[in-house]
Amino acid sequence: MRRIATLPAVVAVLAALALAAPAPAPAAAPLPPGLAANIFEVPHLPPTDSNLAVAVGSPMPDFDLPTVTGGRVKLSDYLGKKNLVISFVPAAWTPVCSGQWPGYNIAQDIFEENDAALVGITVDNIPTLYAWTRQMGDLWFPVASDFWPHGSLAQKLGILRSDGVSERALFLVDKKGVIRFIDVHDINARPDLGPLLEAMAKVQAEK
Amino acid sequence: MKALALGILAALILLAAPGSQALAAEASEAPGAKPLAVGTAFPDVPLIGPVSPELAENLGISQNGPTPIAKIKAEVLIVEIFSMYCPFCQRDAPTVNELAALIDKRGLADRVKIIGIGAGNSDTEVDIFRKKFKVPFALFSDATFAVHSAVGQVGTPYYYVLKKTPQGFTIVAAHLGLIHSPADFLKDVTAKAGL
């Protein structure tokens, strides 16, 4: 009887030891709360693996994609109203992406000062994006899925990689629907916000 | 039941132990973090500005750098390793500002100074953080993670407390995660630095 009575205590101590043990090597960049345990460690990938199909000065291809909140996001929502920043990231639940979007929260004021909206897009499906964005915490911008037809917008832009994910890329589209800034970044690293903010300010100064 | 209660108590004690996940839960983690040990020399990492003329003069460094950290005029230096992208650093920023104000209020401003180093952050990103949180002390950029790597690839926010010696700065305390009480933190800093 004595042994049976102490079993829960032993289990509790073992559980505590397991929780108190050093965490396994986490991901490549500082992560937002609660994410570390769910992050998939991506091997180092070729920095880019696609051929850009648009250029600065090109019209932004039209799109109409579902969002994690159950709505849809379309280019026409912004034409004539807002400058639009589109942030493509390769995949949910991966380290750099999980740091990049929450970091944009701190810059929300700057986007607003430049009359710019932000949309985040990946080629993951909606349920995956829903779970991921819930775990990342509140994001102030819509997150949309380019999952089906798979990567159709990424393909139009020329940023769909051979492994089926998109490049890590930023596009700034002005109110006329013209692409004004493109940064197809090394997929393994987070792009510096500086060049994008400069481009937004430049477009906004033309109004 | 008594055994179960003892087990739960033991579990709570273990969870509260330094270095446990309970502590790390208030910090963003970093790959292969190996914090530098208390008692060891802090590497003479370069500080890259820009900082304001007032802060540069106060620290005894140039405005743009790179300046070796050992050049900083301070008896005790609190180094915050942060990231603009780290939600915990964002949450901790007002508390660290309170810490800076408390150092001033206690008449320790000439002896104890604070700087921040933005791991993986460009000058622009550091500037966004500075303006957003009205940070009163000097923040430096570390866009290539070079400093972050040299100081043990720590999670963020991470605080090293350094004491000046003739050879440079030596680590006298370290802290991962949020500072809940600026008063308690400063008390710990002054005690460990022997002020």
PDB file of N, CA, C and O in Angstrom, chain A residues 5-6 8-9 12-13 16-17 19-21 23-33 36 99-100 102-107 109-110 190-194 197, chain B residues 3-4 6-8 10-12 14-15 19-21 27-32 83-88 90-91 119-122 124-125 128-129 132-133 145 156:
ATOM      1  N   ALA A   5       0.791   4.418  -2.643  1.00  0.00           N
ATOM      2  CA  ALA A   5       0.514   5.783  -2.184  1.00  0.00           C
ATOM      3  C   ALA A   5       1.572   6.766  -2.681  1.00  0.00           C
ATOM      4  O   ALA A   5       1.284   7.927  -2.927  1.00  0.00           O
ATOM      5  N   THR A   6       2.814   6.305  -2.820  1.00  0.00           N
ATOM      6  CA  THR A   6       3.868   7.239  -3.222  1.00  0.00           C
ATOM      7  C   THR A   6       3.987   7.365  -4.744  1.00  0.00           C
ATOM      8  O   THR A   6       4.690   8.231  -5.247  1.00  0.00           O
ATOM      9  N   PRO A   8       1.966   8.561  -7.123  1.00  0.00           N
ATOM     10  CA  PRO A   8       1.683   9.893  -7.704  1.00  0.00           C
ATOM     11  C   PRO A   8       2.793  10.905  -7.426  1.00  0.00           C
ATOM     12  O   PRO A   8       3.102  11.747  -8.259  1.00  0.00           O
ATOM     13  N   ALA A   9       3.400  10.771  -6.233  1.00  0.00           N
ATOM     14  CA  ALA A   9       4.476  11.704  -5.896  1.00  0.00           C
ATOM     15  C   ALA A   9       5.660  11.496  -6.828  1.00  0.00           C
ATOM     16  O   ALA A   9       6.261  12.452  -7.327  1.00  0.00           O
ATOM     17  N   ALA A  12       4.843  12.914 -10.146  1.00  0.00           N
ATOM     18  CA  ALA A  12       4.898  14.384 -10.126  1.00  0.00           C
ATOM     19  C   ALA A  12       6.341  14.879 -10.190  1.00  0.00           C
ATOM     20  O   ALA A  12       6.668  15.817 -10.916  1.00  0.00           O
ATOM     21  N   VAL A  13       7.234  14.203  -9.415  1.00  0.00           N
ATOM     22  CA  VAL A  13       8.651  14.617  -9.412  1.00  0.00           C
ATOM     23  C   VAL A  13       9.269  14.382 -10.784  1.00  0.00           C
ATOM     24  O   VAL A  13       9.987  15.237 -11.329  1.00  0.00           O
ATOM     25  N   ALA A  16       8.127  16.967 -13.134  1.00  0.00           N
ATOM     26  CA  ALA A  16       8.788  18.246 -12.881  1.00  0.00           C
ATOM     27  C   ALA A  16      10.210  18.229 -13.418  1.00  0.00           C
ATOM     28  O   ALA A  16      10.681  19.200 -14.011  1.00  0.00           O
ATOM     29  N   LEU A  17      10.878  17.074 -13.224  1.00  0.00           N
ATOM     30  CA  LEU A  17      12.253  16.978 -13.744  1.00  0.00           C
ATOM     31  C   LEU A  17      12.267  17.139 -15.256  1.00  0.00           C
ATOM     32  O   LEU A  17      13.110  17.829 -15.820  1.00  0.00           O
ATOM     33  N   LEU A  19      10.097  18.743 -17.081  1.00  0.00           N
ATOM     34  CA  LEU A  19       9.800  20.135 -17.455  1.00  0.00           C
ATOM     35  C   LEU A  19      10.956  21.066 -17.137  1.00  0.00           C
ATOM     36  O   LEU A  19      11.168  22.069 -17.804  1.00  0.00           O
ATOM     37  N   ALA A  20      11.703  20.725 -16.076  1.00  0.00           N
ATOM     38  CA  ALA A  20      12.781  21.612 -15.659  1.00  0.00           C
ATOM     39  C   ALA A  20      14.046  21.399 -16.475  1.00  0.00           C
ATOM     40  O   ALA A  20      14.976  22.187 -16.402  1.00  0.00           O
ATOM     41  N   ALA A  21      14.082  20.336 -17.266  1.00  0.00           N
ATOM     42  CA  ALA A  21      15.287  20.048 -18.044  1.00  0.00           C
ATOM     43  C   ALA A  21      15.504  21.138 -19.081  1.00  0.00           C
ATOM     44  O   ALA A  21      14.555  21.767 -19.532  1.00  0.00           O
ATOM     45  N   ALA A  23      15.733  23.137 -22.392  1.00  0.00           N
ATOM     46  CA  ALA A  23      14.937  22.962 -23.598  1.00  0.00           C
ATOM     47  C   ALA A  23      15.820  22.441 -24.723  1.00  0.00           C
ATOM     48  O   ALA A  23      17.012  22.728 -24.757  1.00  0.00           O
ATOM     49  N   PRO A  24      15.242  21.688 -25.652  1.00  0.00           N
ATOM     50  CA  PRO A  24      16.022  21.285 -26.816  1.00  0.00           C
ATOM     51  C   PRO A  24      16.393  22.511 -27.632  1.00  0.00           C
ATOM     52  O   PRO A  24      15.736  23.545 -27.510  1.00  0.00           O
ATOM     53  N   ALA A  25      17.429  22.377 -28.453  1.00  0.00           N
ATOM     54  CA  ALA A  25      17.875  23.524 -29.246  1.00  0.00           C
ATOM     55  C   ALA A  25      16.709  24.086 -30.031  1.00  0.00           C
ATOM     56  O   ALA A  25      16.112  23.390 -30.837  1.00  0.00           O
ATOM     57  N   PRO A  26      16.314  25.335 -29.779  1.00  0.00           N
ATOM     58  CA  PRO A  26      15.188  25.889 -30.490  1.00  0.00           C
ATOM     59  C   PRO A  26      15.572  26.468 -31.846  1.00  0.00           C
ATOM     60  O   PRO A  26      16.574  26.094 -32.434  1.00  0.00           O
ATOM     61  N   ALA A  27      14.753  27.356 -32.321  1.00  0.00           N
ATOM     62  CA  ALA A  27      14.857  27.775 -33.706  1.00  0.00           C
ATOM     63  C   ALA A  27      15.864  28.899 -33.930  1.00  0.00           C
ATOM     64  O   ALA A  27      16.536  29.328 -33.013  1.00  0.00           O
ATOM     65  N   ALA A  28      15.915  29.384 -35.176  1.00  0.00           N
ATOM     66  CA  ALA A  28      17.000  30.259 -35.595  1.00  0.00           C
ATOM     67  C   ALA A  28      16.874  31.714 -35.190  1.00  0.00           C
ATOM     68  O   ALA A  28      17.781  32.475 -35.401  1.00  0.00           O
ATOM     69  N   ALA A  29      15.773  32.121 -34.659  1.00  0.00           N
ATOM     70  CA  ALA A  29      15.621  33.521 -34.263  1.00  0.00           C
ATOM     71  C   ALA A  29      14.794  33.564 -32.994  1.00  0.00           C
ATOM     72  O   ALA A  29      14.074  32.623 -32.700  1.00  0.00           O
ATOM     73  N   PRO A  30      14.899  34.646 -32.223  1.00  0.00           N
ATOM     74  CA  PRO A  30      14.063  34.732 -31.030  1.00  0.00           C
ATOM     75  C   PRO A  30      12.585  34.555 -31.392  1.00  0.00           C
ATOM     76  O   PRO A  30      12.112  35.096 -32.375  1.00  0.00           O
ATOM     77  N   LEU A  31      11.913  33.794 -30.589  1.00  0.00           N
ATOM     78  CA  LEU A  31      10.542  33.421 -30.934  1.00  0.00           C
ATOM     79  C   LEU A  31       9.523  34.078 -30.017  1.00  0.00           C
ATOM     80  O   LEU A  31       9.808  34.350 -28.860  1.00  0.00           O
ATOM     81  N   PRO A  32       8.319  34.270 -30.528  1.00  0.00           N
ATOM     82  CA  PRO A  32       7.267  34.805 -29.682  1.00  0.00           C
ATOM     83  C   PRO A  32       6.766  33.772 -28.667  1.00  0.00           C
ATOM     84  O   PRO A  32       7.120  32.600 -28.749  1.00  0.00           O
ATOM     85  N   PRO A  33       5.933  34.201 -27.720  1.00  0.00           N
ATOM     86  CA  PRO A  33       5.556  33.335 -26.610  1.00  0.00           C
ATOM     87  C   PRO A  33       4.884  32.045 -27.063  1.00  0.00           C
ATOM     88  O   PRO A  33       4.074  32.045 -27.953  1.00  0.00           O
ATOM     89  N   ALA A  36       7.954  28.040 -29.179  1.00  0.00           N
ATOM     90  CA  ALA A  36       9.177  27.253 -29.325  1.00  0.00           C
ATOM     91  C   ALA A  36       8.906  25.759 -29.476  1.00  0.00           C
ATOM     92  O   ALA A  36       9.515  25.098 -30.318  1.00  0.00           O
ATOM     93  N   GLY A  99       8.996  34.674 -36.200  1.00  0.00           N
ATOM     94  CA  GLY A  99       9.477  35.911 -35.611  1.00  0.00           C
ATOM     95  C   GLY A  99       9.126  37.123 -36.444  1.00  0.00           C
ATOM     96  O   GLY A  99       8.974  38.217 -35.929  1.00  0.00           O
ATOM     97  N   GLN A 100       8.987  36.909 -37.758  1.00  0.00           N
ATOM     98  CA  GLN A 100       8.828  38.050 -38.664  1.00  0.00           C
ATOM     99  C   GLN A 100       7.478  38.750 -38.505  1.00  0.00           C
ATOM    100  O   GLN A 100       7.437  39.972 -38.320  1.00  0.00           O
ATOM    101  N   PRO A 102       4.999  38.628 -36.040  1.00  0.00           N
ATOM    102  CA  PRO A 102       4.721  39.320 -34.774  1.00  0.00           C
ATOM    103  C   PRO A 102       5.535  40.604 -34.633  1.00  0.00           C
ATOM    104  O   PRO A 102       5.095  41.564 -34.006  1.00  0.00           O
ATOM    105  N   GLY A 103       6.708  40.619 -35.237  1.00  0.00           N
ATOM    106  CA  GLY A 103       7.537  41.820 -35.170  1.00  0.00           C
ATOM    107  C   GLY A 103       6.915  43.000 -35.892  1.00  0.00           C
ATOM    108  O   GLY A 103       7.187  44.157 -35.559  1.00  0.00           O
ATOM    109  N   TYR A 104       6.069  42.729 -36.882  1.00  0.00           N
ATOM    110  CA  TYR A 104       5.434  43.830 -37.607  1.00  0.00           C
ATOM    111  C   TYR A 104       4.413  44.564 -36.736  1.00  0.00           C
ATOM    112  O   TYR A 104       4.013  45.674 -37.068  1.00  0.00           O
ATOM    113  N   ASN A 105       4.002  43.935 -35.641  1.00  0.00           N
ATOM    114  CA  ASN A 105       3.049  44.617 -34.755  1.00  0.00           C
ATOM    115  C   ASN A 105       3.604  45.935 -34.242  1.00  0.00           C
ATOM    116  O   ASN A 105       2.890  46.923 -34.120  1.00  0.00           O
ATOM    117  N   ILE A 106       4.892  45.931 -33.928  1.00  0.00           N
ATOM    118  CA  ILE A 106       5.502  47.132 -33.350  1.00  0.00           C
ATOM    119  C   ILE A 106       5.558  48.272 -34.367  1.00  0.00           C
ATOM    120  O   ILE A 106       5.643  49.438 -34.007  1.00  0.00           O
ATOM    121  N   ALA A 107       5.496  47.929 -35.646  1.00  0.00           N
ATOM    122  CA  ALA A 107       5.602  48.958 -36.690  1.00  0.00           C
ATOM    123  C   ALA A 107       4.245  49.353 -37.261  1.00  0.00           C
ATOM    124  O   ALA A 107       4.184  50.072 -38.256  1.00  0.00           O
ATOM    125  N   ASP A 109       2.103  51.524 -36.441  1.00  0.00           N
ATOM    126  CA  ASP A 109       1.946  52.985 -36.560  1.00  0.00           C
ATOM    127  C   ASP A 109       2.597  53.507 -37.845  1.00  0.00           C
ATOM    128  O   ASP A 109       2.070  54.397 -38.501  1.00  0.00           O
ATOM    129  N   ILE A 110       3.746  52.942 -38.155  1.00  0.00           N
ATOM    130  CA  ILE A 110       4.484  53.438 -39.326  1.00  0.00           C
ATOM    131  C   ILE A 110       3.742  53.077 -40.610  1.00  0.00           C
ATOM    132  O   ILE A 110       3.668  53.876 -41.540  1.00  0.00           O
ATOM    133  N   ARG A 190      15.438  36.918 -41.916  1.00  0.00           N
ATOM    134  CA  ARG A 190      14.353  37.896 -41.839  1.00  0.00           C
ATOM    135  C   ARG A 190      14.785  39.180 -42.551  1.00  0.00           C
ATOM    136  O   ARG A 190      15.883  39.669 -42.321  1.00  0.00           O
ATOM    137  N   PRO A 191      13.934  39.720 -43.424  1.00  0.00           N
ATOM    138  CA  PRO A 191      14.327  40.967 -44.090  1.00  0.00           C
ATOM    139  C   PRO A 191      14.307  42.148 -43.119  1.00  0.00           C
ATOM    140  O   PRO A 191      13.432  42.231 -42.250  1.00  0.00           O
ATOM    141  N   ASP A 192      15.274  43.024 -43.287  1.00  0.00           N
ATOM    142  CA  ASP A 192      15.318  44.265 -42.512  1.00  0.00           C
ATOM    143  C   ASP A 192      14.106  45.118 -42.906  1.00  0.00           C
ATOM    144  O   ASP A 192      13.804  45.267 -44.098  1.00  0.00           O
ATOM    145  N   LEU A 193      13.454  45.680 -41.918  1.00  0.00           N
ATOM    146  CA  LEU A 193      12.289  46.526 -42.202  1.00  0.00           C
ATOM    147  C   LEU A 193      12.666  47.838 -42.891  1.00  0.00           C
ATOM    148  O   LEU A 193      11.840  48.451 -43.568  1.00  0.00           O
ATOM    149  N   GLY A 194      13.926  48.260 -42.693  1.00  0.00           N
ATOM    150  CA  GLY A 194      14.354  49.582 -43.159  1.00  0.00           C
ATOM    151  C   GLY A 194      14.024  49.880 -44.615  1.00  0.00           C
ATOM    152  O   GLY A 194      13.344  50.868 -44.910  1.00  0.00           O
ATOM    153  N   LEU A 197      10.319  50.354 -45.250  1.00  0.00           N
ATOM    154  CA  LEU A 197       9.776  51.595 -44.688  1.00  0.00           C
ATOM    155  C   LEU A 197      10.177  52.799 -45.540  1.00  0.00           C
ATOM    156  O   LEU A 197       9.380  53.716 -45.756  1.00  0.00           O
TER     157      LEU A 197
ATOM    158  N   ALA B   3       1.855  11.894   0.545  1.00  0.00           N
ATOM    159  CA  ALA B   3       2.927  11.677  -0.436  1.00  0.00           C
ATOM    160  C   ALA B   3       2.679  12.498  -1.695  1.00  0.00           C
ATOM    161  O   ALA B   3       3.596  13.077  -2.279  1.00  0.00           O
ATOM    162  N   LEU B   4       1.406  12.540  -2.100  1.00  0.00           N
ATOM    163  CA  LEU B   4       1.072  13.312  -3.307  1.00  0.00           C
ATOM    164  C   LEU B   4       1.380  14.798  -3.093  1.00  0.00           C
ATOM    165  O   LEU B   4       1.962  15.472  -3.958  1.00  0.00           O
ATOM    166  N   LEU B   6       3.538  16.056  -1.067  1.00  0.00           N
ATOM    167  CA  LEU B   6       4.998  16.245  -1.067  1.00  0.00           C
ATOM    168  C   LEU B   6       5.537  16.252  -2.500  1.00  0.00           C
ATOM    169  O   LEU B   6       6.421  17.029  -2.858  1.00  0.00           O
ATOM    170  N   GLY B   7       4.967  15.348  -3.301  1.00  0.00           N
ATOM    171  CA  GLY B   7       5.396  15.274  -4.704  1.00  0.00           C
ATOM    172  C   GLY B   7       5.112  16.563  -5.445  1.00  0.00           C
ATOM    173  O   GLY B   7       5.948  17.078  -6.188  1.00  0.00           O
ATOM    174  N   ILE B   8       3.913  17.114  -5.234  1.00  0.00           N
ATOM    175  CA  ILE B   8       3.539  18.373  -5.904  1.00  0.00           C
ATOM    176  C   ILE B   8       4.440  19.501  -5.428  1.00  0.00           C
ATOM    177  O   ILE B   8       4.911  20.320  -6.229  1.00  0.00           O
ATOM    178  N   ALA B  10       7.494  19.178  -4.317  1.00  0.00           N
ATOM    179  CA  ALA B  10       8.809  18.982  -4.953  1.00  0.00           C
ATOM    180  C   ALA B  10       8.773  19.456  -6.400  1.00  0.00           C
ATOM    181  O   ALA B  10       9.720  20.088  -6.889  1.00  0.00           O
ATOM    182  N   ALA B  11       7.649  19.164  -7.069  1.00  0.00           N
ATOM    183  CA  ALA B  11       7.518  19.592  -8.465  1.00  0.00           C
ATOM    184  C   ALA B  11       7.575  21.102  -8.575  1.00  0.00           C
ATOM    185  O   ALA B  11       8.262  21.657  -9.442  1.00  0.00           O
ATOM    186  N   LEU B  12       6.877  21.785  -7.659  1.00  0.00           N
ATOM    187  CA  LEU B  12       6.872  23.255  -7.693  1.00  0.00           C
ATOM    188  C   LEU B  12       8.263  23.810  -7.438  1.00  0.00           C
ATOM    189  O   LEU B  12       8.697  24.769  -8.078  1.00  0.00           O
ATOM    190  N   LEU B  14      11.119  22.345  -8.050  1.00  0.00           N
ATOM    191  CA  LEU B  14      11.951  22.112  -9.232  1.00  0.00           C
ATOM    192  C   LEU B  14      11.621  23.097 -10.350  1.00  0.00           C
ATOM    193  O   LEU B  14      12.504  23.603 -11.039  1.00  0.00           O
ATOM    194  N   LEU B  15      10.324  23.365 -10.511  1.00  0.00           N
ATOM    195  CA  LEU B  15       9.940  24.300 -11.574  1.00  0.00           C
ATOM    196  C   LEU B  15      10.425  25.708 -11.301  1.00  0.00           C
ATOM    197  O   LEU B  15      10.674  26.485 -12.221  1.00  0.00           O
ATOM    198  N   GLY B  19      17.043  28.470 -14.271  1.00  0.00           N
ATOM    199  CA  GLY B  19      17.345  27.762 -15.500  1.00  0.00           C
ATOM    200  C   GLY B  19      16.219  26.857 -15.957  1.00  0.00           C
ATOM    201  O   GLY B  19      16.322  26.196 -16.970  1.00  0.00           O
ATOM    202  N   SER B  20      15.138  26.796 -15.200  1.00  0.00           N
ATOM    203  CA  SER B  20      14.047  25.912 -15.592  1.00  0.00           C
ATOM    204  C   SER B  20      13.213  26.546 -16.693  1.00  0.00           C
ATOM    205  O   SER B  20      13.316  27.727 -16.986  1.00  0.00           O
ATOM    206  N   GLN B  21      12.348  25.745 -17.262  1.00  0.00           N
ATOM    207  CA  GLN B  21      11.446  26.231 -18.296  1.00  0.00           C
ATOM    208  C   GLN B  21      10.529  27.319 -17.759  1.00  0.00           C
ATOM    209  O   GLN B  21      10.086  28.169 -18.492  1.00  0.00           O
ATOM    210  N   ALA B  27      10.682  34.587 -21.850  1.00  0.00           N
ATOM    211  CA  ALA B  27      11.723  35.075 -22.752  1.00  0.00           C
ATOM    212  C   ALA B  27      11.587  34.342 -24.080  1.00  0.00           C
ATOM    213  O   ALA B  27      11.106  33.223 -24.123  1.00  0.00           O
ATOM    214  N   SER B  28      11.992  35.004 -25.148  1.00  0.00           N
ATOM    215  CA  SER B  28      12.060  34.318 -26.426  1.00  0.00           C
ATOM    216  C   SER B  28      13.341  33.504 -26.449  1.00  0.00           C
ATOM    217  O   SER B  28      14.397  33.993 -26.053  1.00  0.00           O
ATOM    218  N   GLU B  29      13.226  32.274 -26.904  1.00  0.00           N
ATOM    219  CA  GLU B  29      14.396  31.403 -26.869  1.00  0.00           C
ATOM    220  C   GLU B  29      15.287  31.637 -28.081  1.00  0.00           C
ATOM    221  O   GLU B  29      14.868  32.210 -29.069  1.00  0.00           O
ATOM    222  N   ALA B  30      16.510  31.173 -27.972  1.00  0.00           N
ATOM    223  CA  ALA B  30      17.468  31.341 -29.061  1.00  0.00           C
ATOM    224  C   ALA B  30      18.188  30.018 -29.268  1.00  0.00           C
ATOM    225  O   ALA B  30      18.319  29.229 -28.343  1.00  0.00           O
ATOM    226  N   PRO B  31      18.651  29.768 -30.493  1.00  0.00           N
ATOM    227  CA  PRO B  31      19.261  28.475 -30.772  1.00  0.00           C
ATOM    228  C   PRO B  31      20.567  28.285 -30.019  1.00  0.00           C
ATOM    229  O   PRO B  31      21.412  29.172 -29.998  1.00  0.00           O
ATOM    230  N   GLY B  32      20.718  27.144 -29.416  1.00  0.00           N
ATOM    231  CA  GLY B  32      21.985  26.783 -28.770  1.00  0.00           C
ATOM    232  C   GLY B  32      22.473  27.806 -27.766  1.00  0.00           C
ATOM    233  O   GLY B  32      23.675  28.062 -27.686  1.00  0.00           O
ATOM    234  N   SER B  83      15.507  42.112 -28.780  1.00  0.00           N
ATOM    235  CA  SER B  83      15.209  42.176 -30.210  1.00  0.00           C
ATOM    236  C   SER B  83      13.921  42.959 -30.379  1.00  0.00           C
ATOM    237  O   SER B  83      12.972  42.777 -29.610  1.00  0.00           O
ATOM    238  N   MET B  84      13.915  43.798 -31.397  1.00  0.00           N
ATOM    239  CA  MET B  84      12.695  44.546 -31.689  1.00  0.00           C
ATOM    240  C   MET B  84      11.534  43.597 -31.946  1.00  0.00           C
ATOM    241  O   MET B  84      10.386  43.906 -31.684  1.00  0.00           O
ATOM    242  N   TYR B  85      11.840  42.419 -32.464  1.00  0.00           N
ATOM    243  CA  TYR B  85      10.810  41.449 -32.839  1.00  0.00           C
ATOM    244  C   TYR B  85      10.348  40.595 -31.665  1.00  0.00           C
ATOM    245  O   TYR B  85       9.411  39.825 -31.803  1.00  0.00           O
ATOM    246  N   CYS B  86      11.030  40.683 -30.530  1.00  0.00           N
ATOM    247  CA  CYS B  86      10.737  39.807 -29.395  1.00  0.00           C
ATOM    248  C   CYS B  86       9.608  40.397 -28.550  1.00  0.00           C
ATOM    249  O   CYS B  86       9.741  41.496 -28.000  1.00  0.00           O
ATOM    250  N   PRO B  87       8.471  39.704 -28.462  1.00  0.00           N
ATOM    251  CA  PRO B  87       7.343  40.269 -27.719  1.00  0.00           C
ATOM    252  C   PRO B  87       7.642  40.484 -26.237  1.00  0.00           C
ATOM    253  O   PRO B  87       7.095  41.386 -25.615  1.00  0.00           O
ATOM    254  N   PHE B  88       8.497  39.640 -25.666  1.00  0.00           N
ATOM    255  CA  PHE B  88       8.851  39.822 -24.263  1.00  0.00           C
ATOM    256  C   PHE B  88       9.673  41.096 -24.065  1.00  0.00           C
ATOM    257  O   PHE B  88       9.530  41.791 -23.065  1.00  0.00           O
ATOM    258  N   GLN B  90       9.430  43.716 -25.910  1.00  0.00           N
ATOM    259  CA  GLN B  90       8.475  44.812 -26.046  1.00  0.00           C
ATOM    260  C   GLN B  90       7.724  45.010 -24.723  1.00  0.00           C
ATOM    261  O   GLN B  90       7.523  46.119 -24.272  1.00  0.00           O
ATOM    262  N   ARG B  91       7.351  43.892 -24.122  1.00  0.00           N
ATOM    263  CA  ARG B  91       6.591  43.974 -22.865  1.00  0.00           C
ATOM    264  C   ARG B  91       7.469  44.496 -21.726  1.00  0.00           C
ATOM    265  O   ARG B  91       7.002  45.158 -20.817  1.00  0.00           O
ATOM    266  N   ALA B 119      19.699  42.262 -30.959  1.00  0.00           N
ATOM    267  CA  ALA B 119      20.198  41.067 -31.657  1.00  0.00           C
ATOM    268  C   ALA B 119      19.462  40.874 -32.983  1.00  0.00           C
ATOM    269  O   ALA B 119      18.249  40.716 -33.002  1.00  0.00           O
ATOM    270  N   GLY B 120      20.212  40.920 -34.065  1.00  0.00           N
ATOM    271  CA  GLY B 120      19.615  40.727 -35.390  1.00  0.00           C
ATOM    272  C   GLY B 120      18.863  41.942 -35.898  1.00  0.00           C
ATOM    273  O   GLY B 120      18.210  41.863 -36.934  1.00  0.00           O
ATOM    274  N   ASN B 121      18.968  43.045 -35.196  1.00  0.00           N
ATOM    275  CA  ASN B 121      18.218  44.251 -35.577  1.00  0.00           C
ATOM    276  C   ASN B 121      19.113  45.249 -36.301  1.00  0.00           C
ATOM    277  O   ASN B 121      20.237  45.505 -35.871  1.00  0.00           O
ATOM    278  N   SER B 122      18.569  45.832 -37.354  1.00  0.00           N
ATOM    279  CA  SER B 122      19.272  46.901 -38.071  1.00  0.00           C
ATOM    280  C   SER B 122      19.116  48.208 -37.288  1.00  0.00           C
ATOM    281  O   SER B 122      18.327  48.282 -36.328  1.00  0.00           O
ATOM    282  N   THR B 124      17.572  50.785 -38.279  1.00  0.00           N
ATOM    283  CA  THR B 124      16.170  51.207 -38.406  1.00  0.00           C
ATOM    284  C   THR B 124      15.295  50.487 -37.395  1.00  0.00           C
ATOM    285  O   THR B 124      14.428  51.087 -36.751  1.00  0.00           O
ATOM    286  N   GLU B 125      15.514  49.194 -37.268  1.00  0.00           N
ATOM    287  CA  GLU B 125      14.679  48.405 -36.350  1.00  0.00           C
ATOM    288  C   GLU B 125      14.921  48.824 -34.896  1.00  0.00           C
ATOM    289  O   GLU B 125      13.985  48.928 -34.103  1.00  0.00           O
ATOM    290  N   ILE B 128      13.087  52.004 -34.338  1.00  0.00           N
ATOM    291  CA  ILE B 128      11.637  51.800 -34.144  1.00  0.00           C
ATOM    292  C   ILE B 128      11.378  51.454 -32.682  1.00  0.00           C
ATOM    293  O   ILE B 128      10.472  52.002 -32.040  1.00  0.00           O
ATOM    294  N   PHE B 129      12.183  50.556 -32.139  1.00  0.00           N
ATOM    295  CA  PHE B 129      12.022  50.134 -30.739  1.00  0.00           C
ATOM    296  C   PHE B 129      12.250  51.316 -29.800  1.00  0.00           C
ATOM    297  O   PHE B 129      11.493  51.546 -28.858  1.00  0.00           O
ATOM    298  N   LYS B 132       9.273  53.787 -30.158  1.00  0.00           N
ATOM    299  CA  LYS B 132       8.011  53.205 -29.695  1.00  0.00           C
ATOM    300  C   LYS B 132       7.951  53.204 -28.169  1.00  0.00           C
ATOM    301  O   LYS B 132       6.907  53.500 -27.583  1.00  0.00           O
ATOM    302  N   PHE B 133       9.066  52.860 -27.534  1.00  0.00           N
ATOM    303  CA  PHE B 133       9.048  52.716 -26.080  1.00  0.00           C
ATOM    304  C   PHE B 133       9.756  53.868 -25.357  1.00  0.00           C
ATOM    305  O   PHE B 133       9.972  53.792 -24.154  1.00  0.00           O
ATOM    306  N   PHE B 145      23.994  39.562 -35.958  1.00  0.00           N
ATOM    307  CA  PHE B 145      24.022  38.668 -34.789  1.00  0.00           C
ATOM    308  C   PHE B 145      25.447  38.435 -34.279  1.00  0.00           C
ATOM    309  O   PHE B 145      25.696  37.473 -33.550  1.00  0.00           O
ATOM    310  N   THR B 156      15.991  36.229 -25.432  1.00  0.00           N
ATOM    311  CA  THR B 156      15.772  37.662 -25.193  1.00  0.00           C
ATOM    312  C   THR B 156      14.470  37.895 -24.432  1.00  0.00           C
ATOM    313  O   THR B 156      13.512  37.163 -24.662  1.00  0.00           O
TER     314      THR B 156
END
